[in-house]
Amino acid sequence: MGDALATYFEAKACQDSNATSCAGGTITTAAITLAKACYDTLIEEGLKAKLAVENNAVTDAVEKIIEANTLLSGMGFESGGLAGAHAIHNGLTAIKECHHLYHGEKVAFGTLTQLVLENADEDLLDEVVGFCMDVGLPTTFADMGIEKVDKDALMEAATLAAAPTDTCGNEPVEITPQKVYDAMIAADAIGRYYKGL
Ligand SMILES: [Zn+2]
């Protein structure tokens, strides 16, 4: 669900910046519609599906999340594109404390960071952070195992994420290593705020 969380926001960023899709074309209305259906399904069914799966139960919510995570996210990504969330995921792979994390866990924090870069409104942040907390996806450095932030390591991750060879350039805003660094710091602060830390 962490990977699927990024699909709509990355496709939207690619559309807003006129980026080329992963399939090599322009972003179609169909791609954005599938990606939005993916996001809406996560918000509506994610918590129910998680609780069911944790108790070895298969419910309608689980079936809907499987469709969102595989079909909707897969087609939304292929016909949409990648942007900040996956670039930040790639940057986080340089931080040793993050090595144990699943792909989707790093992408979830990457999504939150992307939303900070795009200066998303509070209602949207509220929804995304609330979802992550409900289903157990990381919203803070501590959630990812980073107990004490090493500024140099974080800047290395931000520099990797902002590299021209990665997909942060598909964001509709100016990207620099410093902006990505600051967005990660702010994303962690937002996560801690919601946790009351
Ligand atoms: Zn992914």
Short mmCIF file of C-alpha atoms and ligand atoms in Angstrom, two decimals:
data_model
loop_
_atom_site.label_atom_id
_atom_site.label_comp_id
_atom_site.label_asym_id
_atom_site.label_seq_id
_atom_site.Cartn_x
_atom_site.Cartn_y
_atom_site.Cartn_z
CA MET A 1 0.00 0.00 0.00
CA GLY A 2 2.98 2.31 0.56
CA ASP A 3 4.05 1.91 -3.06
CA ALA A 4 0.48 2.37 -4.32
CA LEU A 5 0.12 5.51 -2.20
CA ALA A 6 2.62 7.27 -4.47
CA THR A 7 0.97 6.36 -7.79
CA TYR A 8 -1.58 9.16 -8.02
CA PHE A 9 0.70 11.90 -6.69
CA GLU A 10 3.53 10.95 -9.01
CA ALA A 11 1.25 10.67 -12.05
CA LYS A 12 -0.26 14.06 -11.16
CA ALA A 13 3.21 15.61 -10.80
CA CYS A 14 4.17 14.22 -14.23
CA GLN A 15 0.97 15.60 -15.74
CA ASP A 16 1.49 19.03 -14.15
CA SER A 17 5.08 19.20 -15.41
CA ASN A 18 4.30 17.74 -18.89
CA ALA A 19 6.73 14.89 -18.19
CA THR A 20 6.89 11.77 -20.33
CA SER A 21 5.16 8.68 -18.91
CA CYS A 22 7.04 5.48 -18.05
CA ALA A 23 5.59 3.99 -21.25
CA GLY A 24 7.10 6.87 -23.26
CA GLY A 25 4.00 8.93 -24.06
CA THR A 26 2.09 11.80 -22.54
CA ILE A 27 0.00 11.32 -19.40
CA THR A 28 -3.52 10.36 -20.43
CA THR A 29 -6.80 11.06 -18.67
CA ALA A 30 -7.15 7.28 -18.30
CA ALA A 31 -3.85 7.04 -16.41
CA ILE A 32 -4.79 9.83 -14.00
CA THR A 33 -8.26 8.33 -13.50
CA LEU A 34 -6.85 4.88 -12.66
CA ALA A 35 -4.25 6.44 -10.36
CA LYS A 36 -6.95 8.44 -8.55
CA ALA A 37 -9.08 5.31 -8.18
CA CYS A 38 -6.01 3.64 -6.66
CA TYR A 39 -5.58 6.43 -4.09
CA ASP A 40 -9.30 6.58 -3.24
CA THR A 41 -9.39 2.80 -2.71
CA LEU A 42 -6.44 2.97 -0.30
CA ILE A 43 -8.12 5.69 1.75
CA GLU A 44 -11.51 3.93 1.79
CA GLU A 45 -10.42 0.29 2.18
CA GLY A 46 -6.82 0.29 3.46
CA LEU A 47 -7.39 0.09 7.20
CA LYS A 48 -10.20 -2.47 6.85
CA ALA A 49 -8.01 -4.62 4.60
CA LYS A 50 -5.02 -4.44 6.95
CA LEU A 51 -7.10 -5.49 9.96
CA ALA A 52 -8.65 -8.37 8.04
CA VAL A 53 -5.32 -9.65 6.67
CA GLU A 54 -3.69 -9.48 10.10
CA ASN A 55 -6.38 -11.89 11.25
CA ASN A 56 -6.04 -14.21 8.25
CA ALA A 57 -9.37 -13.12 6.80
CA VAL A 58 -10.11 -12.34 3.16
CA THR A 59 -12.81 -9.71 2.80
CA ASP A 60 -14.12 -7.42 0.05
CA ALA A 61 -11.79 -4.71 1.38
CA VAL A 62 -8.80 -7.04 0.93
CA GLU A 63 -9.85 -7.84 -2.66
CA LYS A 64 -10.22 -4.12 -3.43
CA ILE A 65 -6.77 -3.35 -1.99
CA ILE A 66 -5.20 -6.15 -4.04
CA GLU A 67 -6.74 -4.59 -7.16
CA ALA A 68 -5.48 -1.14 -6.12
CA ASN A 69 -1.95 -2.34 -5.25
CA THR A 70 -1.43 -4.38 -8.40
CA LEU A 71 -3.73 -3.43 -11.28
CA LEU A 72 -4.56 0.24 -10.56
CA SER A 73 -1.11 1.14 -9.22
CA GLY A 74 0.66 -0.82 -11.96
CA MET A 75 -1.30 0.72 -14.82
CA GLY A 76 -1.32 4.14 -13.17
CA PHE A 77 2.47 4.06 -12.87
CA GLU A 78 3.14 2.64 -16.32
CA SER A 79 0.86 5.09 -18.10
CA GLY A 80 1.54 7.85 -15.59
CA GLY A 81 5.07 8.24 -14.35
CA LEU A 82 7.40 8.52 -11.40
CA ALA A 83 8.37 11.76 -9.66
CA GLY A 84 9.42 12.81 -6.17
CA ALA A 85 8.30 9.83 -4.08
CA HIS A 86 10.39 7.20 -5.89
CA ALA A 87 13.39 9.52 -6.25
CA ILE A 88 13.31 10.08 -2.48
CA HIS A 89 12.95 6.32 -2.00
CA ASN A 90 16.11 5.90 -4.06
CA GLY A 91 17.88 8.53 -1.97
CA LEU A 92 16.86 6.80 1.26
CA THR A 93 18.59 3.61 0.11
CA ALA A 94 21.89 5.44 0.85
CA ILE A 95 21.02 5.63 4.55
CA LYS A 96 22.12 2.46 6.34
CA GLU A 97 19.33 2.58 8.94
CA CYS A 98 16.81 2.30 6.07
CA HIS A 99 18.25 -0.90 4.57
CA HIS A 100 15.80 -3.14 6.44
CA LEU A 101 12.74 -1.28 5.15
CA TYR A 102 10.40 -2.54 2.44
CA HIS A 103 10.28 -0.65 -0.86
CA GLY A 104 6.76 0.57 -0.05
CA GLU A 105 7.78 1.89 3.36
CA LYS A 106 10.45 4.14 1.85
CA VAL A 107 8.06 5.17 -0.94
CA ALA A 108 5.42 6.15 1.66
CA PHE A 109 7.86 8.51 3.38
CA GLY A 110 8.91 9.66 -0.11
CA THR A 111 5.28 10.48 -0.86
CA LEU A 112 4.97 12.56 2.27
CA THR A 113 8.19 14.37 1.32
CA GLN A 114 6.92 14.92 -2.23
CA LEU A 115 3.74 16.50 -0.84
CA VAL A 116 5.89 18.87 1.25
CA LEU A 117 7.92 19.79 -1.86
CA GLU A 118 4.63 20.56 -3.64
CA ASN A 119 3.36 22.47 -0.58
CA ALA A 120 0.21 20.32 -0.39
CA ASP A 121 -2.62 21.75 1.67
CA GLU A 122 -3.24 20.69 5.25
CA ASP A 123 -6.36 18.67 4.44
CA LEU A 124 -4.43 16.46 2.05
CA LEU A 125 -1.50 16.06 4.46
CA ASP A 126 -4.01 15.17 7.17
CA GLU A 127 -5.52 12.44 4.98
CA VAL A 128 -2.18 10.98 3.85
CA VAL A 129 -0.51 11.04 7.27
CA GLY A 130 -3.66 9.62 8.89
CA PHE A 131 -3.71 6.80 6.34
CA CYS A 132 -0.03 5.97 6.90
CA MET A 133 -0.52 5.89 10.67
CA ASP A 134 -3.63 3.69 10.32
CA VAL A 135 -1.91 1.07 8.20
CA GLY A 136 1.51 1.25 9.87
CA LEU A 137 3.54 3.05 7.19
CA PRO A 138 6.40 5.31 8.35
CA THR A 139 5.81 9.05 8.69
CA THR A 140 8.92 9.94 10.72
CA PHE A 141 12.66 9.26 10.65
CA ALA A 142 12.24 7.26 13.87
CA ASP A 143 9.62 5.07 12.16
CA MET A 144 12.28 4.22 9.57
CA GLY A 145 14.83 3.32 12.23
CA ILE A 146 16.72 6.64 12.12
CA GLU A 147 16.95 7.51 15.79
CA LYS A 148 19.43 10.36 15.39
CA VAL A 149 19.54 12.27 12.12
CA ASP A 150 23.01 12.44 10.57
CA LYS A 151 22.88 15.66 8.50
CA ASP A 152 25.61 14.51 6.12
CA ALA A 153 23.87 11.19 5.43
CA LEU A 154 20.54 12.95 4.93
CA MET A 155 22.13 15.45 2.53
CA GLU A 156 23.70 12.55 0.62
CA ALA A 157 20.22 10.99 0.31
CA ALA A 158 18.72 14.33 -0.78
CA THR A 159 21.49 14.84 -3.36
CA LEU A 160 20.88 11.37 -4.80
CA ALA A 161 17.12 12.02 -4.92
CA ALA A 162 17.62 15.37 -6.66
CA ALA A 163 20.08 13.97 -9.23
CA PRO A 164 19.15 14.75 -12.86
CA THR A 165 19.28 11.01 -13.58
CA ASP A 166 16.43 10.35 -11.13
CA THR A 167 12.74 11.28 -11.36
CA CYS A 168 12.50 14.29 -9.01
CA GLY A 169 12.85 16.39 -12.16
CA ASN A 170 9.27 15.36 -13.02
CA GLU A 171 8.02 17.50 -10.15
CA PRO A 172 6.27 20.72 -11.22
CA VAL A 173 8.46 22.68 -8.78
CA GLU A 174 12.16 23.56 -8.76
CA ILE A 175 14.25 20.77 -7.22
CA THR A 176 17.63 21.15 -5.50
CA PRO A 177 19.34 18.86 -2.96
CA GLN A 178 18.71 21.51 -0.28
CA LYS A 179 14.98 21.64 -1.10
CA VAL A 180 14.70 17.84 -0.88
CA TYR A 181 16.69 17.85 2.38
CA ASP A 182 14.40 20.50 3.88
CA ALA A 183 11.29 18.66 2.66
CA MET A 184 12.45 15.44 4.36
CA ILE A 185 13.08 17.35 7.60
CA ALA A 186 9.63 18.96 7.34
CA ALA A 187 7.93 15.64 6.49
CA ASP A 188 9.44 14.08 9.63
CA ALA A 189 8.27 17.09 11.67
CA ILE A 190 4.72 16.71 10.30
CA GLY A 191 4.78 13.00 11.16
CA ARG A 192 5.95 13.74 14.69
CA TYR A 193 3.30 16.46 15.06
CA TYR A 194 0.54 13.98 14.23
CA LYS A 195 1.97 11.45 16.66
CA GLY A 196 2.14 14.10 19.36
CA LEU A 197 5.92 13.73 19.60
ZN ZN B 1 7.64 1.47 -6.40
#
